[in-house]
Amino acid sequence: HRRAITIHPFQNFSEWEPVSQKMAEEGVVCPAIESKQGYEETEEILKIPGLKCFHIAMTDLSRVIRGKNEPDFYNDKLWDYVRNVVRISNERHIYVGANTSYAYTAEEMAKRVKKLHESGMRMILVQGGTFLFQLLVGEFMKSLKKDLEVE
């Protein structure tokens, strides 16, 4: 979803071959499942030889599973899927992760991180810095307005 900052990896032309080789050896492909097709083909994807990482995009996948626009992080069918992916990934030594989806309080975000961790996720993504800034400043301003009794 977001562009990574790309830093040119070479200092000179003689580095192109060895650095490119090292990058190819160390690179990791991490499928992020967020579509109906990805959802339906998960078990086949998890059979890809050499797969080291797998990611569940909780917002989009919950929307796909429910057939609704609004995500539901706590949807039972989504969590059945999560448990199955964690089980298969553990059997195949695949590093599995997921994101918290959108939560609109810091307390809820922390609750989701804990639930993901307890489910077996070891790579947990939270929303980006701008969203977290908006969330936390919003909470701060609501508290401040209440304390100062202003609208």
mmCIF file of C-alpha atoms in Angstrom:
data_model
loop_
_atom_site.group_PDB
_atom_site.id
_atom_site.type_symbol
_atom_site.label_atom_id
_atom_site.label_comp_id
_atom_site.label_asym_id
_atom_site.label_seq_id
_atom_site.Cartn_x
_atom_site.Cartn_y
_atom_site.Cartn_z
ATOM 1 C CA HIS A 1 0.000 0.000 0.000
ATOM 2 C CA ARG A 2 2.732 2.428 0.859
ATOM 3 C CA ARG A 3 5.927 3.123 -0.994
ATOM 4 C CA ALA A 4 9.070 2.214 0.818
ATOM 5 C CA ILE A 5 11.894 4.689 0.707
ATOM 6 C CA THR A 6 14.291 3.373 -1.893
ATOM 7 C CA ILE A 7 17.976 3.964 -1.397
ATOM 8 C CA HIS A 8 20.230 3.227 -4.333
ATOM 9 C CA PRO A 9 22.144 0.137 -3.118
ATOM 10 C CA PHE A 10 25.361 0.573 -5.090
ATOM 11 C CA GLN A 11 28.363 2.778 -4.429
ATOM 12 C CA ASN A 12 29.931 2.107 -7.845
ATOM 13 C CA PHE A 13 29.560 -0.141 -10.923
ATOM 14 C CA SER A 14 31.705 -2.932 -9.479
ATOM 15 C CA GLU A 15 29.091 -3.470 -6.736
ATOM 16 C CA TRP A 16 26.209 -4.130 -9.095
ATOM 17 C CA GLU A 17 26.760 -7.874 -9.518
ATOM 18 C CA PRO A 18 27.670 -8.921 -5.934
ATOM 19 C CA VAL A 19 25.139 -6.616 -4.273
ATOM 20 C CA SER A 20 22.384 -7.703 -6.675
ATOM 21 C CA GLN A 21 23.167 -11.347 -5.912
ATOM 22 C CA LYS A 22 23.085 -10.731 -2.162
ATOM 23 C CA MET A 23 19.789 -8.843 -2.436
ATOM 24 C CA ALA A 24 18.253 -11.746 -4.395
ATOM 25 C CA GLU A 25 19.417 -14.273 -1.799
ATOM 26 C CA GLU A 26 18.196 -12.230 1.169
ATOM 27 C CA GLY A 27 14.959 -10.941 -0.340
ATOM 28 C CA VAL A 28 11.649 -12.155 1.042
ATOM 29 C CA VAL A 29 8.337 -12.253 -0.801
ATOM 30 C CA CYS A 30 5.426 -11.813 1.578
ATOM 31 C CA PRO A 31 1.985 -12.310 0.038
ATOM 32 C CA ALA A 32 -0.634 -10.044 1.610
ATOM 33 C CA ILE A 33 -4.068 -11.607 1.407
ATOM 34 C CA GLU A 34 -6.761 -9.003 0.930
ATOM 35 C CA SER A 35 -8.869 -10.226 -2.010
ATOM 36 C CA LYS A 36 -11.475 -12.926 -2.563
ATOM 37 C CA GLN A 37 -9.076 -14.796 -4.846
ATOM 38 C CA GLY A 38 -6.275 -14.667 -2.274
ATOM 39 C CA TYR A 39 -8.689 -15.821 0.423
ATOM 40 C CA GLU A 40 -9.883 -18.735 -1.692
ATOM 41 C CA GLU A 41 -6.350 -19.741 -2.744
ATOM 42 C CA THR A 42 -4.648 -19.340 0.640
ATOM 43 C CA GLU A 43 -3.827 -22.998 1.156
ATOM 44 C CA GLU A 44 -2.255 -23.178 -2.321
ATOM 45 C CA ILE A 45 -0.278 -19.993 -1.659
ATOM 46 C CA LEU A 46 1.025 -21.443 1.601
ATOM 47 C CA LYS A 47 2.391 -24.419 -0.397
ATOM 48 C CA ILE A 48 4.714 -22.227 -2.494
ATOM 49 C CA PRO A 49 8.215 -23.709 -2.124
ATOM 50 C CA GLY A 50 10.518 -21.498 -0.087
ATOM 51 C CA LEU A 51 7.740 -19.207 1.162
ATOM 52 C CA LYS A 52 9.006 -17.592 4.357
ATOM 53 C CA CYS A 53 6.380 -14.974 5.153
ATOM 54 C CA PHE A 54 2.600 -14.530 4.886
ATOM 55 C CA HIS A 55 0.456 -11.525 5.769
ATOM 56 C CA ILE A 56 -3.268 -11.215 6.453
ATOM 57 C CA ALA A 57 -4.732 -7.815 5.568
ATOM 58 C CA MET A 58 -7.444 -7.749 8.226
ATOM 59 C CA THR A 59 -9.370 -4.698 6.959
ATOM 60 C CA ASP A 60 -9.810 -5.741 3.354
ATOM 61 C CA LEU A 61 -10.169 -9.436 4.080
ATOM 62 C CA SER A 62 -12.902 -8.869 6.663
ATOM 63 C CA ARG A 63 -14.752 -6.780 4.070
ATOM 64 C CA VAL A 64 -14.376 -9.565 1.473
ATOM 65 C CA ILE A 65 -15.522 -12.275 3.888
ATOM 66 C CA ARG A 66 -18.551 -10.277 5.019
ATOM 67 C CA GLY A 67 -19.430 -8.888 1.603
ATOM 68 C CA LYS A 68 -19.790 -5.449 3.176
ATOM 69 C CA ASN A 69 -17.814 -2.231 2.898
ATOM 70 C CA GLU A 70 -17.298 -1.738 6.646
ATOM 71 C CA PRO A 71 -14.545 -3.918 8.129
ATOM 72 C CA ASP A 72 -15.163 -6.116 11.168
ATOM 73 C CA PHE A 73 -11.943 -7.056 12.932
ATOM 74 C CA TYR A 74 -13.796 -9.451 15.273
ATOM 75 C CA ASN A 75 -15.737 -11.365 12.601
ATOM 76 C CA ASP A 76 -15.864 -15.080 13.534
ATOM 77 C CA LYS A 77 -15.233 -16.310 9.991
ATOM 78 C CA LEU A 78 -12.190 -14.027 9.733
ATOM 79 C CA TRP A 79 -10.780 -15.437 12.978
ATOM 80 C CA ASP A 80 -11.441 -19.032 11.834
ATOM 81 C CA TYR A 81 -9.319 -18.132 8.801
ATOM 82 C CA VAL A 82 -6.608 -16.556 11.001
ATOM 83 C CA ARG A 83 -6.394 -19.652 13.209
ATOM 84 C CA ASN A 84 -6.141 -21.921 10.154
ATOM 85 C CA VAL A 85 -3.414 -19.784 8.561
ATOM 86 C CA VAL A 86 -1.427 -19.697 11.813
ATOM 87 C CA ARG A 87 -1.702 -23.490 12.153
ATOM 88 C CA ILE A 88 -0.560 -24.158 8.581
ATOM 89 C CA SER A 89 2.165 -21.513 8.769
ATOM 90 C CA ASN A 90 3.548 -22.982 11.973
ATOM 91 C CA GLU A 91 3.624 -26.460 10.402
ATOM 92 C CA ARG A 92 5.526 -25.111 7.393
ATOM 93 C CA HIS A 93 7.782 -22.697 9.313
ATOM 94 C CA ILE A 94 6.301 -19.644 7.612
ATOM 95 C CA TYR A 95 6.449 -16.338 9.470
ATOM 96 C CA VAL A 96 2.851 -15.062 9.661
ATOM 97 C CA GLY A 97 1.593 -11.578 10.393
ATOM 98 C CA ALA A 98 -1.468 -9.368 10.220
ATOM 99 C CA ASN A 99 -2.527 -5.802 10.811
ATOM 100 C CA THR A 100 -4.833 -4.279 13.392
ATOM 101 C CA SER A 101 -7.263 -2.831 10.851
ATOM 102 C CA TYR A 102 -8.744 0.530 11.760
ATOM 103 C CA ALA A 103 -9.429 1.129 15.439
ATOM 104 C CA TYR A 104 -10.546 4.536 16.621
ATOM 105 C CA THR A 105 -9.092 4.597 20.132
ATOM 106 C CA ALA A 106 -5.601 3.815 21.393
ATOM 107 C CA GLU A 107 -7.132 1.368 23.869
ATOM 108 C CA GLU A 108 -8.845 -0.555 21.065
ATOM 109 C CA MET A 109 -5.659 -0.550 18.979
ATOM 110 C CA ALA A 110 -3.734 -2.053 21.918
ATOM 111 C CA LYS A 111 -6.485 -4.660 22.457
ATOM 112 C CA ARG A 112 -6.148 -5.729 18.825
ATOM 113 C CA VAL A 113 -2.359 -5.964 19.011
ATOM 114 C CA LYS A 114 -2.761 -8.237 22.037
ATOM 115 C CA LYS A 115 -5.376 -10.418 20.289
ATOM 116 C CA LEU A 116 -3.161 -10.775 17.212
ATOM 117 C CA HIS A 117 -0.138 -11.644 19.338
ATOM 118 C CA GLU A 118 -2.107 -14.215 21.328
ATOM 119 C CA SER A 119 -3.323 -15.779 18.061
ATOM 120 C CA GLY A 120 0.265 -16.486 17.018
ATOM 121 C CA MET A 121 1.088 -13.408 14.956
ATOM 122 C CA ARG A 122 4.705 -12.334 15.255
ATOM 123 C CA MET A 123 4.591 -9.536 12.701
ATOM 124 C CA ILE A 124 1.878 -7.093 13.698
ATOM 125 C CA LEU A 125 1.332 -3.960 11.687
ATOM 126 C CA VAL A 126 -0.575 -0.969 13.020
ATOM 127 C CA GLN A 127 -1.882 1.880 10.918
ATOM 128 C CA GLY A 128 0.604 4.465 9.698
ATOM 129 C CA GLY A 129 1.957 7.446 11.574
ATOM 130 C CA THR A 130 -0.509 9.964 10.156
ATOM 131 C CA PHE A 131 -3.498 7.847 11.231
ATOM 132 C CA LEU A 132 -2.023 7.261 14.688
ATOM 133 C CA PHE A 133 -1.271 10.965 15.031
ATOM 134 C CA GLN A 134 -4.878 11.795 14.106
ATOM 135 C CA LEU A 135 -6.170 9.184 16.549
ATOM 136 C CA LEU A 136 -4.013 10.220 19.499
ATOM 137 C CA VAL A 137 -4.351 13.967 18.987
ATOM 138 C CA GLY A 138 -8.108 13.494 18.624
ATOM 139 C CA GLU A 139 -8.253 11.674 21.959
ATOM 140 C CA PHE A 140 -6.053 14.336 23.551
ATOM 141 C CA MET A 141 -8.242 17.182 22.247
ATOM 142 C CA LYS A 142 -11.472 15.502 23.445
ATOM 143 C CA SER A 143 -9.944 15.066 26.891
ATOM 144 C CA LEU A 144 -8.630 18.609 26.952
ATOM 145 C CA LYS A 145 -11.989 20.096 25.906
ATOM 146 C CA LYS A 146 -13.722 18.090 28.620
ATOM 147 C CA ASP A 147 -11.185 19.154 31.274
ATOM 148 C CA LEU A 148 -11.447 22.805 30.230
ATOM 149 C CA GLU A 149 -15.213 22.579 29.786
ATOM 150 C CA VAL A 150 -15.145 24.021 26.254
ATOM 151 C CA GLU A 151 -16.899 22.958 23.092
#
